Short mmCIF file of C-alpha atoms and ligand atoms in Angstrom, two decimals:
data_model
loop_
_atom_site.label_atom_id
_atom_site.label_comp_id
_atom_site.label_asym_id
_atom_site.label_seq_id
_atom_site.Cartn_x
_atom_site.Cartn_y
_atom_site.Cartn_z
CA UNK A 112 0.00 0.00 0.00
CA UNK A 113 1.47 3.34 -1.02
CA UNK A 114 1.48 5.63 1.99
CA UNK A 115 3.32 8.63 0.64
CA UNK A 116 2.28 9.49 -2.89
CA UNK A 117 4.67 12.41 -3.25
CA UNK A 118 7.66 10.18 -2.65
CA UNK A 119 6.08 6.89 -3.73
CA UNK A 120 6.85 5.16 -0.46
CA UNK A 121 4.82 2.16 0.58
CA UNK A 122 4.11 0.82 4.03
CA UNK A 123 6.68 -1.92 3.68
CA UNK A 124 9.41 0.58 2.89
CA UNK A 125 8.37 2.62 5.92
CA UNK A 126 8.62 -0.43 8.17
CA UNK A 127 12.01 -1.29 6.69
CA UNK A 128 13.28 2.22 7.35
CA UNK A 129 11.90 2.22 10.88
CA UNK A 130 13.61 -1.07 11.63
CA UNK A 131 16.83 0.09 9.98
CA UNK A 132 17.04 3.28 12.00
CA UNK A 133 15.55 1.65 15.09
CA UNK A 134 12.99 4.39 15.47
CA UNK A 135 9.29 4.85 14.89
CA UNK A 136 9.51 8.64 14.95
CA UNK A 137 7.95 10.08 11.78
CA UNK A 138 10.77 12.66 11.52
CA UNK A 139 13.31 9.87 11.30
CA UNK A 140 11.41 8.19 8.50
CA UNK A 141 11.12 11.46 6.61
CA UNK A 142 14.82 12.10 7.03
CA UNK A 143 15.70 8.73 5.53
CA UNK A 144 13.20 8.14 2.73
CA UNK A 145 11.48 11.49 2.36
CA UNK A 146 8.00 10.15 3.15
CA UNK A 147 5.93 12.90 4.70
CA UNK A 148 8.42 15.59 3.81
CA UNK A 149 6.61 17.11 0.87
CA UNK A 150 2.89 17.87 1.16
CA UNK A 151 2.53 16.23 4.54
CA UNK A 152 -0.78 14.72 3.54
CA UNK A 153 0.43 11.23 4.30
CA UNK A 154 1.57 12.00 7.84
CA UNK A 155 -1.56 10.56 9.51
CA UNK A 156 -1.18 7.33 7.53
CA UNK A 157 2.55 7.35 8.16
CA UNK A 158 2.00 7.68 11.91
CA UNK A 159 -0.53 4.86 11.75
CA UNK A 160 1.97 2.49 10.15
CA UNK A 161 4.58 3.47 12.71
CA UNK A 162 2.15 3.08 15.60
CA UNK A 163 1.27 -0.42 14.44
CA UNK A 164 4.95 -1.20 14.22
CA UNK A 165 5.57 0.15 17.71
CA UNK A 166 2.73 -1.99 19.06
CA UNK A 167 4.07 -5.08 17.33
CA UNK A 168 7.51 -4.38 18.69
CA UNK A 169 6.14 -3.94 22.17
CA UNK A 170 4.58 -7.37 22.02
CA UNK A 171 7.50 -9.03 23.68
CA UNK A 172 6.96 -11.82 26.17
CA UNK A 173 5.84 -10.27 29.38
CA UNK A 174 7.54 -11.17 32.57
CA UNK A 175 4.77 -11.67 35.02
CA UNK A 176 5.67 -13.43 38.19
CA UNK A 177 2.12 -13.85 39.35
S1 FES B 222 1.95 12.23 0.26
FE1 FES B 222 3.67 12.10 1.56
S2 FES B 222 4.50 14.09 1.54
FE2 FES B 222 2.87 14.21 0.15
#
């Protein structure tokens, strides 16, 4: 799914960049691949992809000593 039409960046590329830079901050993604750096219209969708990624990353085995 193309997220940023100005820069032709799809969601997979965004995830790849986020993993590569180890950050889910939109500014970091923009700095690397340009997504979100032109019209800004894709920023909500960009944040959504990053939020999903952050959630997935946070799904690590929980240590609950109950
Ligand atoms: S659609 Fe991403 S900056 Fe315009």
